[in-house]
Amino acid sequence: MADAVPEAIHTDGDHFPLKEKRGEILARKIEEQIMRAGWPVGEVLGSEADLLQEYKVSRAVLREAVRIMEHHGTARTRRGPGGGLVVTKPDARAVVRSAAVYLDSEGITPDKLAAARTGVELIAVQLAAQNIDEDGITRLRAALDRERASVAGGESVTSGRNDVHTVIAALSGNPAIQLFTETLTLLEVEVFRSVSEPKTASDARAQFLDDHIGIVEAVVSGDASVARFRMQQHLARVAAEIHPH
Ligand SMILES: [Zn+2]
């Protein structure tokens, strides 16, 4: 299935042990094979003995590669008969979490966050309105019901999981847009939590619910341009709340 990992590999210096570097290269190689194979979740790639034979690496390097793939959520070791290294489906939540943490470490400003979010969510809401069907309508109404219950229960804006935005992103039918939306909304909820007073958060929550109702109405009626307009207004309000002028 594969070429052996080359024996001689340059390291980035003494602080980067050779075993880890080679483990990383092997992990990337196996992940590329999984991608080319069309992501066969559940398929056994081989036992440890098979993989050692196939890739001609030491046990330490293979174990390091497996550890990396388990961390990426791309494969895991299954014990017992018929076991071995098994292809798994990566967990979107882990990817969203590390992307949000990364953007935060880059010091992304509220303005840049709002600009990126607007770009992504306007496309998401447009596609959702264009693709809307009965199942989508049910999911949107359920998200609004959860939000109404949460507002009525006095929960703050930061306790919400941005259900409506998440559902709209899912209804776009585009997993890249869904991933970016979830990453940016997660980051924004955390920024909001760090800047807003509880009182402000509760007033804003009622306004945001009204906004969401208007956006959902437009999506449900399949009106992409009204949906875009309302989403833009809503995101401007969210940005103003986070970054008061
Ligand atoms: Zn919102």
PDB file of C-alpha atoms and ligand atoms in Angstrom:
ATOM      1  CA  MET A   1       0.000   0.000   0.000  1.00  0.00           C
ATOM      2  CA  ALA A   2       2.825   2.426   0.729  1.00  0.00           C
ATOM      3  CA  ASP A   3       6.459   3.293   0.358  1.00  0.00           C
ATOM      4  CA  ALA A   4       8.618   3.038   3.440  1.00  0.00           C
ATOM      5  CA  VAL A   5       9.228   6.219   5.393  1.00  0.00           C
ATOM      6  CA  PRO A   6      12.732   7.431   4.482  1.00  0.00           C
ATOM      7  CA  GLU A   7      15.411   6.582   7.014  1.00  0.00           C
ATOM      8  CA  ALA A   8      17.265   9.883   6.878  1.00  0.00           C
ATOM      9  CA  ILE A   9      15.147  12.808   7.960  1.00  0.00           C
ATOM     10  CA  HIS A  10      16.300  16.283   8.896  1.00  0.00           C
ATOM     11  CA  THR A  11      15.254  17.490  12.306  1.00  0.00           C
ATOM     12  CA  ASP A  12      14.407  21.035  13.328  1.00  0.00           C
ATOM     13  CA  GLY A  13      17.130  20.953  15.940  1.00  0.00           C
ATOM     14  CA  ASP A  14      17.947  19.135  19.139  1.00  0.00           C
ATOM     15  CA  HIS A  15      14.692  20.009  20.838  1.00  0.00           C
ATOM     16  CA  PHE A  16      12.719  17.942  18.325  1.00  0.00           C
ATOM     17  CA  PRO A  17      13.373  14.229  18.855  1.00  0.00           C
ATOM     18  CA  LEU A  18      13.773  12.213  15.678  1.00  0.00           C
ATOM     19  CA  LYS A  19      11.156   9.645  16.743  1.00  0.00           C
ATOM     20  CA  GLU A  20       8.465  12.335  17.009  1.00  0.00           C
ATOM     21  CA  LYS A  21       9.351  13.907  13.686  1.00  0.00           C
ATOM     22  CA  ARG A  22       9.247  10.535  11.953  1.00  0.00           C
ATOM     23  CA  GLY A  23       6.042   9.654  13.763  1.00  0.00           C
ATOM     24  CA  GLU A  24       4.515  12.838  12.400  1.00  0.00           C
ATOM     25  CA  ILE A  25       5.609  12.056   8.855  1.00  0.00           C
ATOM     26  CA  LEU A  26       4.198   8.544   9.096  1.00  0.00           C
ATOM     27  CA  ALA A  27       0.913   9.841  10.562  1.00  0.00           C
ATOM     28  CA  ARG A  28       0.571  12.301   7.662  1.00  0.00           C
ATOM     29  CA  LYS A  29       1.328   9.557   5.160  1.00  0.00           C
ATOM     30  CA  ILE A  30      -1.317   7.213   6.573  1.00  0.00           C
ATOM     31  CA  GLU A  31      -3.841  10.089   6.773  1.00  0.00           C
ATOM     32  CA  GLU A  32      -3.211  10.900   3.093  1.00  0.00           C
ATOM     33  CA  GLN A  33      -3.924   7.264   2.243  1.00  0.00           C
ATOM     34  CA  ILE A  34      -7.152   7.403   4.255  1.00  0.00           C
ATOM     35  CA  MET A  35      -8.196  10.540   2.311  1.00  0.00           C
ATOM     36  CA  ARG A  36      -7.380   8.969  -1.052  1.00  0.00           C
ATOM     37  CA  ALA A  37      -9.377   5.885  -0.055  1.00  0.00           C
ATOM     38  CA  GLY A  38     -12.435   8.121   0.457  1.00  0.00           C
ATOM     39  CA  TRP A  39     -12.407   7.977   4.261  1.00  0.00           C
ATOM     40  CA  PRO A  40     -13.503   4.349   4.907  1.00  0.00           C
ATOM     41  CA  VAL A  41     -14.623   4.764   8.554  1.00  0.00           C
ATOM     42  CA  GLY A  42     -14.373   1.468  10.458  1.00  0.00           C
ATOM     43  CA  GLU A  43     -11.915  -0.148   8.047  1.00  0.00           C
ATOM     44  CA  VAL A  44      -8.968  -1.923   9.706  1.00  0.00           C
ATOM     45  CA  LEU A  45      -5.694  -0.658   8.223  1.00  0.00           C
ATOM     46  CA  GLY A  46      -3.728  -3.510   9.769  1.00  0.00           C
ATOM     47  CA  SER A  47      -2.363  -4.951  12.998  1.00  0.00           C
ATOM     48  CA  GLU A  48       0.743  -3.456  14.574  1.00  0.00           C
ATOM     49  CA  ALA A  49       2.806  -6.267  13.019  1.00  0.00           C
ATOM     50  CA  ASP A  50       1.268  -5.589   9.558  1.00  0.00           C
ATOM     51  CA  LEU A  51       1.980  -1.877   9.797  1.00  0.00           C
ATOM     52  CA  LEU A  52       5.564  -2.357  11.034  1.00  0.00           C
ATOM     53  CA  GLN A  53       6.139  -4.618   8.044  1.00  0.00           C
ATOM     54  CA  GLU A  54       4.414  -2.274   5.606  1.00  0.00           C
ATOM     55  CA  TYR A  55       6.087   0.977   6.618  1.00  0.00           C
ATOM     56  CA  LYS A  56       9.469  -0.414   7.695  1.00  0.00           C
ATOM     57  CA  VAL A  57       9.653   1.747  10.819  1.00  0.00           C
ATOM     58  CA  SER A  58      10.511   1.029  14.430  1.00  0.00           C
ATOM     59  CA  ARG A  59       7.769   0.210  16.912  1.00  0.00           C
ATOM     60  CA  ALA A  60       8.430   3.548  18.673  1.00  0.00           C
ATOM     61  CA  VAL A  61       7.850   5.520  15.456  1.00  0.00           C
ATOM     62  CA  LEU A  62       4.649   3.609  14.649  1.00  0.00           C
ATOM     63  CA  ARG A  63       3.313   4.139  18.167  1.00  0.00           C
ATOM     64  CA  GLU A  64       4.085   7.851  17.939  1.00  0.00           C
ATOM     65  CA  ALA A  65       2.216   8.004  14.587  1.00  0.00           C
ATOM     66  CA  VAL A  66      -0.777   6.198  16.113  1.00  0.00           C
ATOM     67  CA  ARG A  67      -0.766   8.581  19.079  1.00  0.00           C
ATOM     68  CA  ILE A  68      -0.832  11.550  16.665  1.00  0.00           C
ATOM     69  CA  MET A  69      -3.671  10.061  14.587  1.00  0.00           C
ATOM     70  CA  GLU A  70      -5.683   9.320  17.721  1.00  0.00           C
ATOM     71  CA  HIS A  71      -5.196  12.942  18.717  1.00  0.00           C
ATOM     72  CA  HIS A  72      -6.364  14.083  15.240  1.00  0.00           C
ATOM     73  CA  GLY A  73      -9.308  11.695  15.490  1.00  0.00           C
ATOM     74  CA  THR A  74      -8.380  10.046  12.183  1.00  0.00           C
ATOM     75  CA  ALA A  75      -7.648   6.516  13.449  1.00  0.00           C
ATOM     76  CA  ARG A  76      -7.564   4.554  16.671  1.00  0.00           C
ATOM     77  CA  THR A  77      -6.307   1.204  17.929  1.00  0.00           C
ATOM     78  CA  ARG A  78      -8.920  -1.506  18.446  1.00  0.00           C
ATOM     79  CA  ARG A  79      -7.870  -4.414  20.642  1.00  0.00           C
ATOM     80  CA  GLY A  80      -8.783  -8.051  20.314  1.00  0.00           C
ATOM     81  CA  PRO A  81      -9.396 -10.398  17.380  1.00  0.00           C
ATOM     82  CA  GLY A  82      -9.814  -8.581  14.078  1.00  0.00           C
ATOM     83  CA  GLY A  83      -8.396  -5.502  15.773  1.00  0.00           C
ATOM     84  CA  GLY A  84      -5.656  -3.163  14.688  1.00  0.00           C
ATOM     85  CA  LEU A  85      -5.524   0.418  13.518  1.00  0.00           C
ATOM     86  CA  VAL A  86      -9.065   1.468  12.528  1.00  0.00           C
ATOM     87  CA  VAL A  87     -10.131   4.524  10.479  1.00  0.00           C
ATOM     88  CA  THR A  88     -12.321   6.911  12.518  1.00  0.00           C
ATOM     89  CA  LYS A  89     -14.282  10.041  11.691  1.00  0.00           C
ATOM     90  CA  PRO A  90     -12.675  13.181  13.126  1.00  0.00           C
ATOM     91  CA  ASP A  91     -14.779  15.022  15.695  1.00  0.00           C
ATOM     92  CA  ALA A  92     -15.849  18.461  14.410  1.00  0.00           C
ATOM     93  CA  ARG A  93     -16.040  19.815  17.962  1.00  0.00           C
ATOM     94  CA  ALA A  94     -12.341  19.135  18.548  1.00  0.00           C
ATOM     95  CA  VAL A  95     -11.421  20.843  15.258  1.00  0.00           C
ATOM     96  CA  VAL A  96     -13.643  23.843  16.038  1.00  0.00           C
ATOM     97  CA  ARG A  97     -12.153  24.080  19.510  1.00  0.00           C
ATOM     98  CA  SER A  98      -8.546  24.049  18.334  1.00  0.00           C
ATOM     99  CA  ALA A  99      -9.262  26.496  15.468  1.00  0.00           C
ATOM    100  CA  ALA A 100     -10.943  28.913  17.904  1.00  0.00           C
ATOM    101  CA  VAL A 101      -8.067  28.610  20.358  1.00  0.00           C
ATOM    102  CA  TYR A 102      -5.612  29.211  17.515  1.00  0.00           C
ATOM    103  CA  LEU A 103      -7.400  32.388  16.338  1.00  0.00           C
ATOM    104  CA  ASP A 104      -7.502  33.637  19.918  1.00  0.00           C
ATOM    105  CA  SER A 105      -3.749  33.024  20.280  1.00  0.00           C
ATOM    106  CA  GLU A 106      -3.237  35.061  17.091  1.00  0.00           C
ATOM    107  CA  GLY A 107      -4.932  37.931  18.938  1.00  0.00           C
ATOM    108  CA  ILE A 108      -7.825  38.269  16.473  1.00  0.00           C
ATOM    109  CA  THR A 109      -9.640  41.559  17.200  1.00  0.00           C
ATOM    110  CA  PRO A 110     -13.438  41.795  17.644  1.00  0.00           C
ATOM    111  CA  ASP A 111     -13.620  43.803  14.375  1.00  0.00           C
ATOM    112  CA  LYS A 112     -11.801  41.158  12.380  1.00  0.00           C
ATOM    113  CA  LEU A 113     -13.841  38.424  14.010  1.00  0.00           C
ATOM    114  CA  ALA A 114     -17.077  40.235  13.090  1.00  0.00           C
ATOM    115  CA  ALA A 115     -15.919  40.807   9.499  1.00  0.00           C
ATOM    116  CA  ALA A 116     -15.011  37.150   9.005  1.00  0.00           C
ATOM    117  CA  ARG A 117     -18.236  36.017  10.605  1.00  0.00           C
ATOM    118  CA  THR A 118     -20.333  38.292   8.386  1.00  0.00           C
ATOM    119  CA  GLY A 119     -18.649  36.994   5.238  1.00  0.00           C
ATOM    120  CA  VAL A 120     -19.211  33.360   6.145  1.00  0.00           C
ATOM    121  CA  GLU A 121     -22.700  33.675   7.611  1.00  0.00           C
ATOM    122  CA  LEU A 122     -24.151  35.701   4.731  1.00  0.00           C
ATOM    123  CA  ILE A 123     -23.233  32.865   2.378  1.00  0.00           C
ATOM    124  CA  ALA A 124     -24.551  30.295   4.873  1.00  0.00           C
ATOM    125  CA  VAL A 125     -27.941  31.983   5.235  1.00  0.00           C
ATOM    126  CA  GLN A 126     -28.257  32.498   1.486  1.00  0.00           C
ATOM    127  CA  LEU A 127     -27.576  28.801   0.780  1.00  0.00           C
ATOM    128  CA  ALA A 128     -29.907  27.743   3.607  1.00  0.00           C
ATOM    129  CA  ALA A 129     -32.742  29.829   2.096  1.00  0.00           C
ATOM    130  CA  GLN A 130     -32.064  28.400  -1.353  1.00  0.00           C
ATOM    131  CA  ASN A 131     -31.929  24.775  -0.113  1.00  0.00           C
ATOM    132  CA  ILE A 132     -34.696  24.887   2.493  1.00  0.00           C
ATOM    133  CA  ASP A 133     -36.927  21.795   2.836  1.00  0.00           C
ATOM    134  CA  GLU A 134     -39.375  20.352   5.408  1.00  0.00           C
ATOM    135  CA  ASP A 135     -36.630  18.802   7.499  1.00  0.00           C
ATOM    136  CA  GLY A 136     -34.725  22.102   7.569  1.00  0.00           C
ATOM    137  CA  ILE A 137     -37.851  23.983   8.629  1.00  0.00           C
ATOM    138  CA  THR A 138     -38.398  21.533  11.503  1.00  0.00           C
ATOM    139  CA  ARG A 139     -34.798  21.920  12.669  1.00  0.00           C
ATOM    140  CA  LEU A 140     -34.919  25.725  12.532  1.00  0.00           C
ATOM    141  CA  ARG A 141     -38.199  25.883  14.483  1.00  0.00           C
ATOM    142  CA  ALA A 142     -36.811  23.468  17.101  1.00  0.00           C
ATOM    143  CA  ALA A 143     -33.739  25.691  17.523  1.00  0.00           C
ATOM    144  CA  LEU A 144     -35.965  28.758  18.005  1.00  0.00           C
ATOM    145  CA  ASP A 145     -38.085  26.861  20.571  1.00  0.00           C
ATOM    146  CA  ARG A 146     -34.964  25.969  22.545  1.00  0.00           C
ATOM    147  CA  GLU A 147     -33.832  29.574  22.434  1.00  0.00           C
ATOM    148  CA  ARG A 148     -37.247  30.903  23.571  1.00  0.00           C
ATOM    149  CA  ALA A 149     -37.227  28.485  26.513  1.00  0.00           C
ATOM    150  CA  SER A 150     -33.715  29.545  27.412  1.00  0.00           C
ATOM    151  CA  VAL A 151     -34.538  33.286  27.245  1.00  0.00           C
ATOM    152  CA  ALA A 152     -37.731  32.730  29.282  1.00  0.00           C
ATOM    153  CA  GLY A 153     -35.634  30.855  31.832  1.00  0.00           C
ATOM    154  CA  GLY A 154     -33.411  33.938  32.211  1.00  0.00           C
ATOM    155  CA  GLU A 155     -30.275  32.312  30.873  1.00  0.00           C
ATOM    156  CA  SER A 156     -27.696  34.780  29.634  1.00  0.00           C
ATOM    157  CA  VAL A 157     -26.685  35.178  26.001  1.00  0.00           C
ATOM    158  CA  THR A 158     -23.429  33.430  26.696  1.00  0.00           C
ATOM    159  CA  SER A 159     -25.106  30.243  27.857  1.00  0.00           C
ATOM    160  CA  GLY A 160     -26.666  29.734  24.428  1.00  0.00           C
ATOM    161  CA  ARG A 161     -24.922  27.515  21.935  1.00  0.00           C
ATOM    162  CA  ASN A 162     -25.884  29.734  19.014  1.00  0.00           C
ATOM    163  CA  ASP A 163     -28.279  27.029  17.937  1.00  0.00           C
ATOM    164  CA  VAL A 164     -29.933  29.026  15.172  1.00  0.00           C
ATOM    165  CA  HIS A 165     -26.611  29.954  13.580  1.00  0.00           C
ATOM    166  CA  THR A 166     -25.373  26.365  13.848  1.00  0.00           C
ATOM    167  CA  VAL A 167     -28.521  24.983  12.225  1.00  0.00           C
ATOM    168  CA  ILE A 168     -28.410  27.579   9.420  1.00  0.00           C
ATOM    169  CA  ALA A 169     -24.766  26.695   8.774  1.00  0.00           C
ATOM    170  CA  ALA A 170     -25.671  22.990   8.643  1.00  0.00           C
ATOM    171  CA  LEU A 171     -28.512  23.760   6.204  1.00  0.00           C
ATOM    172  CA  SER A 172     -26.041  25.470   3.861  1.00  0.00           C
ATOM    173  CA  GLY A 173     -25.084  21.926   2.859  1.00  0.00           C
ATOM    174  CA  ASN A 174     -21.428  22.997   2.777  1.00  0.00           C
ATOM    175  CA  PRO A 175     -19.238  21.433   5.521  1.00  0.00           C
ATOM    176  CA  ALA A 176     -16.519  24.096   5.123  1.00  0.00           C
ATOM    177  CA  ILE A 177     -19.008  26.892   5.751  1.00  0.00           C
ATOM    178  CA  GLN A 178     -20.430  24.917   8.666  1.00  0.00           C
ATOM    179  CA  LEU A 179     -16.983  24.470  10.225  1.00  0.00           C
ATOM    180  CA  PHE A 180     -16.017  28.141   9.821  1.00  0.00           C
ATOM    181  CA  THR A 181     -19.347  29.340  11.208  1.00  0.00           C
ATOM    182  CA  GLU A 182     -19.070  27.125  14.259  1.00  0.00           C
ATOM    183  CA  THR A 183     -15.491  28.220  14.883  1.00  0.00           C
ATOM    184  CA  LEU A 184     -16.279  31.939  14.613  1.00  0.00           C
ATOM    185  CA  THR A 185     -19.485  31.786  16.665  1.00  0.00           C
ATOM    186  CA  LEU A 186     -17.747  29.824  19.418  1.00  0.00           C
ATOM    187  CA  LEU A 187     -14.984  32.416  19.561  1.00  0.00           C
ATOM    188  CA  GLU A 188     -17.506  35.254  19.574  1.00  0.00           C
ATOM    189  CA  VAL A 189     -19.504  33.745  22.439  1.00  0.00           C
ATOM    190  CA  GLU A 190     -16.281  33.611  24.443  1.00  0.00           C
ATOM    191  CA  VAL A 191     -15.361  37.211  23.612  1.00  0.00           C
ATOM    192  CA  PHE A 192     -18.909  38.256  24.521  1.00  0.00           C
ATOM    193  CA  ARG A 193     -18.648  36.446  27.839  1.00  0.00           C
ATOM    194  CA  SER A 194     -15.449  38.305  28.633  1.00  0.00           C
ATOM    195  CA  VAL A 195     -16.766  41.834  27.869  1.00  0.00           C
ATOM    196  CA  SER A 196     -20.470  41.962  28.725  1.00  0.00           C
ATOM    197  CA  GLU A 197     -22.243  42.715  31.977  1.00  0.00           C
ATOM    198  CA  PRO A 198     -24.942  40.186  32.927  1.00  0.00           C
ATOM    199  CA  LYS A 199     -27.667  42.871  32.534  1.00  0.00           C
ATOM    200  CA  THR A 200     -26.520  43.863  29.042  1.00  0.00           C
ATOM    201  CA  ALA A 201     -26.293  40.224  28.106  1.00  0.00           C
ATOM    202  CA  SER A 202     -29.889  39.605  29.138  1.00  0.00           C
ATOM    203  CA  ASP A 203     -31.281  42.667  27.220  1.00  0.00           C
ATOM    204  CA  ALA A 204     -29.238  41.696  24.193  1.00  0.00           C
ATOM    205  CA  ARG A 205     -30.567  38.170  24.381  1.00  0.00           C
ATOM    206  CA  ALA A 206     -34.189  39.293  23.838  1.00  0.00           C
ATOM    207  CA  GLN A 207     -33.120  41.442  20.869  1.00  0.00           C
ATOM    208  CA  PHE A 208     -31.098  38.597  19.386  1.00  0.00           C
ATOM    209  CA  LEU A 209     -34.072  36.248  19.727  1.00  0.00           C
ATOM    210  CA  ASP A 210     -36.226  38.722  17.733  1.00  0.00           C
ATOM    211  CA  ASP A 211     -33.474  38.913  15.119  1.00  0.00           C
ATOM    212  CA  HIS A 212     -33.279  35.125  14.911  1.00  0.00           C
ATOM    213  CA  ILE A 213     -37.045  34.836  14.467  1.00  0.00           C
ATOM    214  CA  GLY A 214     -36.890  37.291  11.540  1.00  0.00           C
ATOM    215  CA  ILE A 215     -33.966  35.455   9.928  1.00  0.00           C
ATOM    216  CA  VAL A 216     -35.676  32.067  10.289  1.00  0.00           C
ATOM    217  CA  GLU A 217     -38.905  33.431   8.737  1.00  0.00           C
ATOM    218  CA  ALA A 218     -36.963  34.596   5.690  1.00  0.00           C
ATOM    219  CA  VAL A 219     -35.085  31.291   5.350  1.00  0.00           C
ATOM    220  CA  VAL A 220     -38.291  29.255   5.755  1.00  0.00           C
ATOM    221  CA  SER A 221     -39.977  31.282   3.004  1.00  0.00           C
ATOM    222  CA  GLY A 222     -36.939  30.712   0.783  1.00  0.00           C
ATOM    223  CA  ASP A 223     -36.217  34.440   0.447  1.00  0.00           C
ATOM    224  CA  ALA A 224     -32.407  34.529   0.222  1.00  0.00           C
ATOM    225  CA  SER A 225     -32.046  38.299  -0.143  1.00  0.00           C
ATOM    226  CA  VAL A 226     -34.230  39.153   2.870  1.00  0.00           C
ATOM    227  CA  ALA A 227     -32.436  36.438   4.853  1.00  0.00           C
ATOM    228  CA  ARG A 228     -29.067  37.998   3.966  1.00  0.00           C
ATOM    229  CA  PHE A 229     -30.279  41.496   4.848  1.00  0.00           C
ATOM    230  CA  ARG A 230     -31.605  40.397   8.244  1.00  0.00           C
ATOM    231  CA  MET A 231     -28.489  38.370   9.020  1.00  0.00           C
ATOM    232  CA  GLN A 232     -26.298  41.381   8.200  1.00  0.00           C
ATOM    233  CA  GLN A 233     -28.327  43.655  10.493  1.00  0.00           C
ATOM    234  CA  HIS A 234     -28.221  41.054  13.253  1.00  0.00           C
ATOM    235  CA  LEU A 235     -24.458  40.550  13.037  1.00  0.00           C
ATOM    236  CA  ALA A 236     -23.935  44.326  13.101  1.00  0.00           C
ATOM    237  CA  ARG A 237     -25.948  44.436  16.334  1.00  0.00           C
ATOM    238  CA  VAL A 238     -23.961  41.564  17.806  1.00  0.00           C
ATOM    239  CA  ALA A 239     -20.701  43.340  16.884  1.00  0.00           C
ATOM    240  CA  ALA A 240     -21.912  46.633  18.419  1.00  0.00           C
ATOM    241  CA  GLU A 241     -22.823  44.791  21.609  1.00  0.00           C
ATOM    242  CA  ILE A 242     -19.380  43.243  21.840  1.00  0.00           C
ATOM    243  CA  HIS A 243     -17.551  46.392  20.836  1.00  0.00           C
ATOM    244  CA  PRO A 244     -19.702  49.343  22.009  1.00  0.00           C
ATOM    245  CA  HIS A 245     -18.917  52.676  20.343  1.00  0.00           C
TER     246      HIS A 245
HETATM  247 ZN    ZN B   1     -27.448  35.362  16.549  1.00  0.00          ZN
END
